[in-house]
Coordinates of C-alpha atoms and ligand atoms in Angstrom, one line a residue:
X39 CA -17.8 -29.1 -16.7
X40 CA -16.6 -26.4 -14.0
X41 CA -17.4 -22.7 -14.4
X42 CA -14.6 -20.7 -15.7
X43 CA -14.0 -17.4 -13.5
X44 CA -11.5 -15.2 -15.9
X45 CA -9.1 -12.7 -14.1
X46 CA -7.7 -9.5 -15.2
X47 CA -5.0 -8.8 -13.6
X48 CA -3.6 -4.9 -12.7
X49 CA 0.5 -5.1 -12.5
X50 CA 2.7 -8.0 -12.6
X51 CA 5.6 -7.1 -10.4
X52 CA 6.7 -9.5 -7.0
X53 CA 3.4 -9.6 -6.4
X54 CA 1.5 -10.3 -9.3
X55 CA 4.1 -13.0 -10.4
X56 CA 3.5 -14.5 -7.4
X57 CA -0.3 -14.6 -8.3
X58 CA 0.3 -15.9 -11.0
X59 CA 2.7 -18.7 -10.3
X60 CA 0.5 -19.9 -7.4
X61 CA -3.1 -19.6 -9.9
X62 CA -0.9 -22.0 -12.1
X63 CA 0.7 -24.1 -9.9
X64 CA -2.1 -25.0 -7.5
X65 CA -4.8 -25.1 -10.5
X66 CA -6.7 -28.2 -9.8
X67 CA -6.8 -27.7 -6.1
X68 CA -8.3 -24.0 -6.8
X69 CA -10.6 -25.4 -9.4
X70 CA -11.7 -27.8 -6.7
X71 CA -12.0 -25.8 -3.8
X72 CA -13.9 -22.9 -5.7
X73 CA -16.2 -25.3 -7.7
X74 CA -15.1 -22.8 -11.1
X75 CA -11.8 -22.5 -12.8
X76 CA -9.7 -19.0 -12.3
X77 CA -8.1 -18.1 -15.7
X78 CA -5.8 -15.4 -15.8
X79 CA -6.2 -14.3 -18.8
X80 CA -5.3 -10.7 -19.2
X81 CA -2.6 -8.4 -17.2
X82 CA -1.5 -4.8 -17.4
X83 CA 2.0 -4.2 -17.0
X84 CA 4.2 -0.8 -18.1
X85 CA 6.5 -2.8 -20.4
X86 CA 5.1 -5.8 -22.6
X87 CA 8.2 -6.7 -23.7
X88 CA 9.9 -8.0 -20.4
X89 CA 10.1 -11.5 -19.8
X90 CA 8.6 -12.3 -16.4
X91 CA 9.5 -16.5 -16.6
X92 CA 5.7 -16.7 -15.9
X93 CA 5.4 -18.5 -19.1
X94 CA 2.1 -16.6 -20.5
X95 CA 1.3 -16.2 -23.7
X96 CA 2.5 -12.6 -24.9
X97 CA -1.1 -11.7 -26.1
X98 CA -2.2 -11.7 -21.8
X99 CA -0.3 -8.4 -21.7
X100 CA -1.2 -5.1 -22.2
X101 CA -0.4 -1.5 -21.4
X102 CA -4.0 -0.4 -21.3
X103 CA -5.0 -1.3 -17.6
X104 CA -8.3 0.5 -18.3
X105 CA -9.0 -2.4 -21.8
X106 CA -8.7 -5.4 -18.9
X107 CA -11.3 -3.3 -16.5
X108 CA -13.4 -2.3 -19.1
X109 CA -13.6 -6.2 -21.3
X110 CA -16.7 -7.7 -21.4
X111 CA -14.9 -11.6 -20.6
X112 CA -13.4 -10.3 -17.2
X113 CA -15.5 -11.3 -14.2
X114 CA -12.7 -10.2 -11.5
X115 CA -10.3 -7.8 -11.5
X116 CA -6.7 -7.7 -9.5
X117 CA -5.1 -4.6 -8.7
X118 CA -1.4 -5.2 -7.9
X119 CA 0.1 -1.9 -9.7
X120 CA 0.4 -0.2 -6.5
X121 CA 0.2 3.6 -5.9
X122 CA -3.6 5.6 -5.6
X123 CA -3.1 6.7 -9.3
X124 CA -4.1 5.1 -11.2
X125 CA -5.0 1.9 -9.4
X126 CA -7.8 4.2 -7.3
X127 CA -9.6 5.2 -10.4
X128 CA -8.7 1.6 -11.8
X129 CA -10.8 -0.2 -9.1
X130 CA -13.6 2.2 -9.2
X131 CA -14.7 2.1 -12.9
X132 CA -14.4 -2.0 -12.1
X133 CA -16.7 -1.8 -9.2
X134 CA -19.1 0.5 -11.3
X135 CA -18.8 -1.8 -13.8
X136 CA -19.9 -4.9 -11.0
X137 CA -16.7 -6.6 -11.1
X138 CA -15.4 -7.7 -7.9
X139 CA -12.0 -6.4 -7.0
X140 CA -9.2 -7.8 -4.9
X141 CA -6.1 -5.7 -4.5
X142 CA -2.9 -5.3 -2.5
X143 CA -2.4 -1.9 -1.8
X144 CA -2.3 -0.4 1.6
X145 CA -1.8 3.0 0.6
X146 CA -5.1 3.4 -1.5
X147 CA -6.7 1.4 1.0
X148 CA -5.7 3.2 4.2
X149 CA -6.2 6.6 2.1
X150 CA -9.3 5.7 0.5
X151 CA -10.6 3.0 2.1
X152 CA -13.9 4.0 2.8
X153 CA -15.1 5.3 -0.6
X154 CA -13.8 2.4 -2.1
X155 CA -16.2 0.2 0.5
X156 CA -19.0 2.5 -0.2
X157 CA -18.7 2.3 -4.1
X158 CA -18.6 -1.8 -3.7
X159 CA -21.1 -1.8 -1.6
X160 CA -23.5 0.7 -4.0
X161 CA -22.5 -1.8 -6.7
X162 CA -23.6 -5.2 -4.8
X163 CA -19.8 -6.2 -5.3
X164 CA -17.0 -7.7 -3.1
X165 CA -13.8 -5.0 -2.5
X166 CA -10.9 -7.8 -0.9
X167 CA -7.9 -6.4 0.9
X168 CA -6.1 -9.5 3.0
X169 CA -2.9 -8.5 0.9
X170 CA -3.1 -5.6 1.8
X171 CA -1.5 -5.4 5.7
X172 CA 1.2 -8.2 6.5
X173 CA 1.7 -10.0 3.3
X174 CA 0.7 -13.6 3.7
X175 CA -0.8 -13.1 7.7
X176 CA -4.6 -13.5 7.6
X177 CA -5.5 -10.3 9.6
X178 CA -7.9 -8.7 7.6
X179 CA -10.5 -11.9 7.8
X180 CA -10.1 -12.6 11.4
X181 CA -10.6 -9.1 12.4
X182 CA -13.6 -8.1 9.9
X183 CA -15.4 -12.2 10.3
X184 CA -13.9 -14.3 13.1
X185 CA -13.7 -11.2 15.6
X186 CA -17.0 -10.0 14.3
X187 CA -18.8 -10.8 17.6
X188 CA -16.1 -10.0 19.9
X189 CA -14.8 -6.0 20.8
X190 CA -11.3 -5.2 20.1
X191 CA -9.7 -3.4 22.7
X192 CA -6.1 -3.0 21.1
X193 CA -3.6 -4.0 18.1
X194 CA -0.4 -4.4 18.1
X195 CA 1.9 -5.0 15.2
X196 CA 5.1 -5.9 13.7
X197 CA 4.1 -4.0 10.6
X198 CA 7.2 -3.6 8.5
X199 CA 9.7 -6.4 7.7
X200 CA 12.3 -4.0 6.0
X201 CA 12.3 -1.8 9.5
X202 CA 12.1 -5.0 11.9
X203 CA 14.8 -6.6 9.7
X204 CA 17.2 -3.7 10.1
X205 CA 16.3 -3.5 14.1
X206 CA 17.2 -7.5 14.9
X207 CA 20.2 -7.0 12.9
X208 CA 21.2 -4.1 15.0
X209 CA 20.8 -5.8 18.1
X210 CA 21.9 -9.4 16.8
X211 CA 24.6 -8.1 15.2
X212 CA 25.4 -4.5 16.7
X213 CA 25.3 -3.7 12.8
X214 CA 25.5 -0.1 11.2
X215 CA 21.8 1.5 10.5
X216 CA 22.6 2.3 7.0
X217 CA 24.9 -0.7 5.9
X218 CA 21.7 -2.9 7.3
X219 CA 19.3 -0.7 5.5
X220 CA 21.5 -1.3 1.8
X221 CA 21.3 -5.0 2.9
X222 CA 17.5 -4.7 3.0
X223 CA 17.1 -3.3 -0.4
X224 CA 19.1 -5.6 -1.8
X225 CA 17.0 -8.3 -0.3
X226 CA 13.9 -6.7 -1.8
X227 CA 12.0 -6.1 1.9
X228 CA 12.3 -2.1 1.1
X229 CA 10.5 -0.5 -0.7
X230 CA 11.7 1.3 -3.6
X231 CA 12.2 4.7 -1.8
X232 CA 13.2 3.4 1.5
X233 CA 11.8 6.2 3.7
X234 CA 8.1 4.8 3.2
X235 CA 9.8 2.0 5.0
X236 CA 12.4 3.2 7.8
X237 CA 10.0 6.6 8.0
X238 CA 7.0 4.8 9.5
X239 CA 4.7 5.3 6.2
X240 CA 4.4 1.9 5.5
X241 CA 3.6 0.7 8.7
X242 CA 0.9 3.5 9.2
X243 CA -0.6 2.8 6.3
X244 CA -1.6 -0.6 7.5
X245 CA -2.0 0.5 10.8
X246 CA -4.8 2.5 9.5
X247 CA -6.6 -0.2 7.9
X248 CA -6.5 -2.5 10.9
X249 CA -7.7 0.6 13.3
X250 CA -10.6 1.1 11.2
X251 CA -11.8 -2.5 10.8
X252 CA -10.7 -3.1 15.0
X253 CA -12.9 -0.2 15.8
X254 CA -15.3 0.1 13.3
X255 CA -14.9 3.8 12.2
X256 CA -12.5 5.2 9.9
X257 CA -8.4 6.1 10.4
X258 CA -6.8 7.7 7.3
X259 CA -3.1 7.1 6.9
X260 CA -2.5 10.8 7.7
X261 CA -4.2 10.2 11.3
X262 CA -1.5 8.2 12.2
X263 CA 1.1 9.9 14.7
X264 CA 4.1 8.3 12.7
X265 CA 8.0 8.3 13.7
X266 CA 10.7 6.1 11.9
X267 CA 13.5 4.4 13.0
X268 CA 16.2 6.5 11.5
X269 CA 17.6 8.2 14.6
X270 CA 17.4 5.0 16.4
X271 CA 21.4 3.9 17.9
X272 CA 23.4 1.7 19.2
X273 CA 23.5 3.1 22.3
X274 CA 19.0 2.9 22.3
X275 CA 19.6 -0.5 21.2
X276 CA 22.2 -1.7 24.2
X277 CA 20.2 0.6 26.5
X278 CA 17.3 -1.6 25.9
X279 CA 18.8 -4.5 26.1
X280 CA 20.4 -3.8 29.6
X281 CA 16.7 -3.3 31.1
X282 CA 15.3 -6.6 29.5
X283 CA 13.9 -4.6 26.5
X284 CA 14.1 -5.1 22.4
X285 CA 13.6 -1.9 20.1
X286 CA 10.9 -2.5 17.6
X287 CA 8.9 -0.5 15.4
X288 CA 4.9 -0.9 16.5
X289 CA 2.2 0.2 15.4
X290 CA -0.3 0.8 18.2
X291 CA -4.2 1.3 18.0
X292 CA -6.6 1.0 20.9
X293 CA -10.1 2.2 21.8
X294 CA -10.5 4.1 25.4
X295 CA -13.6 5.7 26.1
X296 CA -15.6 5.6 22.6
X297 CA -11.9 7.5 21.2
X298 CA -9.2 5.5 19.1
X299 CA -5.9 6.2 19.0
X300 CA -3.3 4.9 16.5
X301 CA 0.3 5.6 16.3
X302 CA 3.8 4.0 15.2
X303 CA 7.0 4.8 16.3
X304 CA 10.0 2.9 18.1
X305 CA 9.8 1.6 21.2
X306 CA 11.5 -0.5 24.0
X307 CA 9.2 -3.4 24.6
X308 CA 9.5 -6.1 27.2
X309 CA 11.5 -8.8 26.2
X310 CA 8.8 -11.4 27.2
X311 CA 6.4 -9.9 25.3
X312 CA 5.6 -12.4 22.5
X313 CA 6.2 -9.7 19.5
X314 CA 10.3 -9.4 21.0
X315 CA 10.5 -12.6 19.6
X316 CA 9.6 -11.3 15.8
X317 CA 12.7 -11.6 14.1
X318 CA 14.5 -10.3 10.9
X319 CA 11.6 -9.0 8.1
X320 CA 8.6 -11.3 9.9
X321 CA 5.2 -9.2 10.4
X322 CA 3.0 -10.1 13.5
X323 CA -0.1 -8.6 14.8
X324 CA -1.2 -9.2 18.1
X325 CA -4.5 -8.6 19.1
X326 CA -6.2 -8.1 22.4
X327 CA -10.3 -8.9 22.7
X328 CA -12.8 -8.4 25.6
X329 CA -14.0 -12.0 24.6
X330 CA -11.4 -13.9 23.1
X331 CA -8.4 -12.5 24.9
X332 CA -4.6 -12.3 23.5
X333 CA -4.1 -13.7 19.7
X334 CA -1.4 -13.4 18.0
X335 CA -1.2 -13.7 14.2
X336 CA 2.7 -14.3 12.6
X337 CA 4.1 -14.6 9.3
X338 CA 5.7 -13.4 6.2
X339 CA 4.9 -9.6 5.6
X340 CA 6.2 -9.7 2.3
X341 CA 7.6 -11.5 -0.9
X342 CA 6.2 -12.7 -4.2
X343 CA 4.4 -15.9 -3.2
X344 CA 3.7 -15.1 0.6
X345 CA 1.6 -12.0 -0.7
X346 CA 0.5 -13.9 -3.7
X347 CA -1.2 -16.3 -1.1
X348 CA -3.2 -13.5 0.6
X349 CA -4.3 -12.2 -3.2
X350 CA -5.1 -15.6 -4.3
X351 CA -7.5 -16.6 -1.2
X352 CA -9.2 -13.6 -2.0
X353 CA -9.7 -14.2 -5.5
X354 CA -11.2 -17.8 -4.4
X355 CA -13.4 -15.8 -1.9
X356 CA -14.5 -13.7 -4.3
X357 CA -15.1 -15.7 -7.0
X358 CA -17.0 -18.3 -5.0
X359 CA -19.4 -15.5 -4.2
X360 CA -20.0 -14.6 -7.4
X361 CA -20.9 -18.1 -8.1
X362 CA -23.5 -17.8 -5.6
X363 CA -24.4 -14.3 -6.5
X364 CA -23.6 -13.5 -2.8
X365 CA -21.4 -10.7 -1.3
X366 CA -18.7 -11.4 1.2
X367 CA -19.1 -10.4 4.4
X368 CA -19.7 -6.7 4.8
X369 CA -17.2 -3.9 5.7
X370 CA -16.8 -2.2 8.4
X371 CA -19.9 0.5 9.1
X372 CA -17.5 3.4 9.6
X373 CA -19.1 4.9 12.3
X374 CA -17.3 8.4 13.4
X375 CA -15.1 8.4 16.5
X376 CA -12.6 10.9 17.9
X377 CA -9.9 10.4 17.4
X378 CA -6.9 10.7 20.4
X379 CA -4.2 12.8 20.0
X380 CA -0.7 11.6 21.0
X381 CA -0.5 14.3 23.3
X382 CA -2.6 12.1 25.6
X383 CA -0.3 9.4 25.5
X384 CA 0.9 8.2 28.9
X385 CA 3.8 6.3 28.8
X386 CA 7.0 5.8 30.2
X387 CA 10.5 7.5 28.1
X388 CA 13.8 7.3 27.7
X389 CA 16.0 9.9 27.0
X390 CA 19.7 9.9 25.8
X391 CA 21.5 13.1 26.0
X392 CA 24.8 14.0 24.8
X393 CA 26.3 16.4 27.8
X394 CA 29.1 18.3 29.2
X395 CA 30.5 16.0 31.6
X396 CA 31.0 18.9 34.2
X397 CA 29.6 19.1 37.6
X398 CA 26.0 20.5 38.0
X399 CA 25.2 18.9 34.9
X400 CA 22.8 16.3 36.1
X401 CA 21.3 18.6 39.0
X402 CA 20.3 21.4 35.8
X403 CA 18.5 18.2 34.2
X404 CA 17.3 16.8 37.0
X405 CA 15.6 20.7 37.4
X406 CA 14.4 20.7 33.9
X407 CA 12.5 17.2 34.5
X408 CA 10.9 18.4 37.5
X409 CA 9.8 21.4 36.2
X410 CA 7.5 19.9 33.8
X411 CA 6.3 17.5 36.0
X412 CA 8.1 14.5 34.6
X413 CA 9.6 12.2 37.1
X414 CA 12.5 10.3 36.3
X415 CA 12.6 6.7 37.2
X416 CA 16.2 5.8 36.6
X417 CA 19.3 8.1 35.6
X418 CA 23.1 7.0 35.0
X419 CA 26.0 8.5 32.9
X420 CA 27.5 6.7 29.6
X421 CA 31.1 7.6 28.7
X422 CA 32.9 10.5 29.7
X423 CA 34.6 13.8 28.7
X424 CA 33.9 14.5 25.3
X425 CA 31.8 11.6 24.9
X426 CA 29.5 11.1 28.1
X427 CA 25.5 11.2 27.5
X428 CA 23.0 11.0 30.0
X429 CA 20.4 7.8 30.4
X430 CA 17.1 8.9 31.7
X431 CA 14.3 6.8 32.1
X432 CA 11.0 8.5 33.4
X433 CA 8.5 7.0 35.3
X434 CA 4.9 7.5 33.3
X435 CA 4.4 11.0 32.1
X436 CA 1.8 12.8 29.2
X437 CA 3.7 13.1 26.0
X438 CA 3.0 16.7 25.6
X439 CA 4.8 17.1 29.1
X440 CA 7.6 15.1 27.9
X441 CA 7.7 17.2 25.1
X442 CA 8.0 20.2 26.7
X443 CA 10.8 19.1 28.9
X444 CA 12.7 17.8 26.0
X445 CA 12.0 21.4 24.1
X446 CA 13.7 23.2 27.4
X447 CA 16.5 20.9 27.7
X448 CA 18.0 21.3 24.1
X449 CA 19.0 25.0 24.5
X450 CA 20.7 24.8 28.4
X451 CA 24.7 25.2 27.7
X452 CA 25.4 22.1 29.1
X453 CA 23.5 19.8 26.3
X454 CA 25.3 19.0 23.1
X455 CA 22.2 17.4 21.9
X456 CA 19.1 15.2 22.8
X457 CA 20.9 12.0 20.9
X458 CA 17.0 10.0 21.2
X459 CA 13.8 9.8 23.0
X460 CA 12.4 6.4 23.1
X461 CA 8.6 5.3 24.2
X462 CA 9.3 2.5 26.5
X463 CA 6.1 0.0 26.4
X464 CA 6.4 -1.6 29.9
X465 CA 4.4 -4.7 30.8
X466 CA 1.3 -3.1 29.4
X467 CA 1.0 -1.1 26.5
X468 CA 0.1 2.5 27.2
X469 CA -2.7 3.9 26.0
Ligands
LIG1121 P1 6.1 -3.9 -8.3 O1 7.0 -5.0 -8.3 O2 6.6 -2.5 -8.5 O3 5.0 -4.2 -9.5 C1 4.1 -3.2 -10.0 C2 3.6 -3.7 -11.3 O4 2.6 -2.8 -11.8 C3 4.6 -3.9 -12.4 O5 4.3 -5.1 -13.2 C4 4.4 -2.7 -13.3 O6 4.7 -2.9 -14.7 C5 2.9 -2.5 -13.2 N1 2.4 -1.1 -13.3 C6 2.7 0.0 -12.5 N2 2.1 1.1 -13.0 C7 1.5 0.7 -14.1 C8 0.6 1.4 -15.0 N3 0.4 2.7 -14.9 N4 0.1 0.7 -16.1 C9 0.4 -0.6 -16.2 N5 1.1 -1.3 -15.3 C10 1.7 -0.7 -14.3 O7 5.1 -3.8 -7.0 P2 4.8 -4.9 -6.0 O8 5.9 -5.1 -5.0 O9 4.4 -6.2 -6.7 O10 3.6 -4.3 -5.2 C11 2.3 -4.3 -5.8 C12 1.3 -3.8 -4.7 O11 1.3 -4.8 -3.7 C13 1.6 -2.5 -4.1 O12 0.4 -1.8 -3.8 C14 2.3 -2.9 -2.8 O13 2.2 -1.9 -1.8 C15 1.5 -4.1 -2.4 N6 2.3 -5.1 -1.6 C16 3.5 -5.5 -1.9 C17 4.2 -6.4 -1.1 C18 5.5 -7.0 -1.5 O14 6.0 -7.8 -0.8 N7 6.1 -6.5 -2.6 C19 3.5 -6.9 0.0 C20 2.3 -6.5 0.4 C21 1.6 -5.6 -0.5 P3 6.2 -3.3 -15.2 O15 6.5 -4.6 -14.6 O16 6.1 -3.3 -16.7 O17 7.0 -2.2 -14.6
LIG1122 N1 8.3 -2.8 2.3 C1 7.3 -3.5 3.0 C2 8.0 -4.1 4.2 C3 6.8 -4.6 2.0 O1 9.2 -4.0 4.4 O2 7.2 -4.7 5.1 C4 5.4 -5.2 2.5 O3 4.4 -4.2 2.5

């Protein structure tokens, strides 16, 4: 007779339905692969009433999340409730209590993170996180075990389906920013405020957790320099597209000289890169190693079953070391690194302006440029009269020069208004 492994399970949203339609559907392939049956047996939820189609008995749900931590029948608990309160206080009475977690949430994680290791680790307990960053793509597992003996030397990701979504469909489609963004909520990609999404939050959040575990130190969400796609246009977009660029939203972390910088934002990126190719709300993380070289890891960053299938491998994990009373292998050591600030950056820009179209325009920016320092690669005029707009695009610069230069050319008479400045990463990422 197998073991029986019972679950308790934190939130049964998209992602905990698909949990728990993949526990039930692939049962006796589970049962086998694990060498124990997983039982879900109990689940939290805010409204017991609701019929999730899951087919559960109505006695699995609760609204005490705290009764399925705390009962003495549940060996592992699931935490797909989202939010740091109160899944973070959730998780740590279930670690205290020696019960091995596995959750989904990148914004405890990437805020938390490394308490939450240290209190598994004090408890002799497995803390699991694959769900955590790019739904179904195993990222976590290759960068914590298979790149273990390797060094990282950068990440690159696709981090954000509802932001890369709304991007393709701009430059597929030459669609509206928010009639896309509507579309994307509708679709369920979004979050449900949007501006964790288009604002960058999302995709620094997981950013974070794949800079700390890449470089073995710690990045809190908040270290992230983060900028959404918002302001980003059809003009950026067309712009891009004319040098042999895409506009994507990356998220960006690499180690130079013992210091690790991590930042998302827009960029242009070459359109042989292989992340241009990422289409519609896909997540890909490409990583670079001294060892193992370019990888590049692409799936489904969201949805009920593709995140399910990251939650569920860890639960197998997990259980099948607590059938061996073994741990999974351990976190990252968190040693302390400086960390870059984006005022370092070198990079090359692009600049839209909207101008005056009058003579001496382009010789007072031109001025402005060299001033700083900031050489400009490439310069040419959209439109006219009321609607013309300078193109610049520098040659590599420091951000906090670019910066500067962008700060003095909003006030000159001439400038109706810096439409968008764009990091353009050319064949190599900057760093
Ligand atoms: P969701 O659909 O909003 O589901 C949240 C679930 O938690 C609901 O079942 C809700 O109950 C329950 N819940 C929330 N607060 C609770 C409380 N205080 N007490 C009891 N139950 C509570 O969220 P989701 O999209 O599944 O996301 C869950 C987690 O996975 C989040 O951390 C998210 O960032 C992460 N994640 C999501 C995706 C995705 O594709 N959605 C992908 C990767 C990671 P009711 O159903 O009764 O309201
Ligand atoms: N809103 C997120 C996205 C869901 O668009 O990628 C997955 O974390």
């Amino acid at each position: 007779m197998d073991r029986v492994i019972r679950i308790g399970m934190l939130g049964c949203g998209t992602v905990g339905g698909g949990v728990a339609t993949i526990l039930a559907r692939e049962s006796d392939d589970i049962t086998a692969r694990t060498g124990a049956k997983l039982e879900l047996v109990r689940i939290a939820v805010r409204d017991t009433a609701r019929d999730r189609g899951l087919g559960l008995p109505a006695g699995t749900f609760t609204t005490d999340p705290l009764s399925v931590v705390e009962a003495e029948d549940i060996d592992v608990i699931v935490e797909v409730m989202g939010g740091r309160e109160p899944a973070g206080s959730l998780i740590r009475r279930a670690l205290e209590l020696g019960k091995p977690v596995v959750t989904a949430n990148k914004e405890l994680v990437a805020h938390e993170g490394p308490e939450l290791y240290a209190a598994a680790q004090a408890a002799g307990v497995d803390l699991a996180y694959e769900a955590a960053v790019a739904g179904a793509i195993p990222i976590i597992k290759p960068l914590k075990e298979s790149l273990a003996g390797d060094r990282v030397l950068r990440v690159v990701g696709i981090l954000n389906g509802t932001t890369n979504y709304i991007l393709t469909r701009m430059t597929e489609e030459g669609a509206d920013y928010a009639e896309v963004l509507a579309d994307a909520q509708a679709l369920g990609y979004a979050e449900a405020d949007p501006t964790a999404d288009v604002g960058g939050h999302d995709a620094a959040a997981k950013c974070a957790i794949l800079a700390s575990l890449a470089f073995d130190t710690t990045v809190h969400a908040d270290d992230v320099f983060t900028q959404g796609i918002e302001t980003v246009n059809a003009t950026d977009i067309r712009v891009a597209d004319r040098l042999g660029y895409v506009v994507k939203l990356l998220g960006i972390a690499s180690e130079v000289d013992g210091r690790v910088g991590v930042r998302v934002h827009p960029a242009f990126l070459p359109k042989a890169h292989p992340l241009a190719s990422v289409r519609g709300a896909f997540n890909a993380v490409y990583v670079e190693a001294a060892a193992a070289g370019e990888l590049m890891f692409y799936g489904p960053g969201a949805g009920a079953e593709p995140t399910g299938s990251a939650v569920v491998g860890d639960v197998i994990d997990v259980a099948r070391n607590l059938l061996q009373t073994a741990r999974g292998a351990i976190e990252s050591q968190h040693r302390v690194k400086d960390l870059r600030s984006i005022d370092e950056l070198r990079t090359q820009y692009y600049v839209l302006l909207d101008v005056e179209d009058a003579p001496g325009v382009l010789a007072a920016v031109a001025t402005t440029f060299g001033d700083h320092g900031v050489s400009i690669a490439q310069v040419w005029q959209e439109g006219a009269e009321d609607s013309a707009q300078l193109v610049l695009i520098t040659h590599r610069a420091r951000e906090d020069a670019l910066r500067t230069t962008v700060e003095a050319l909003a006030p000159l008479p001439s400038i109706r208004s810096v439409a968008s400045v764009l990091r353009v990463e050319a064949e190599v990422f900057a760093s």
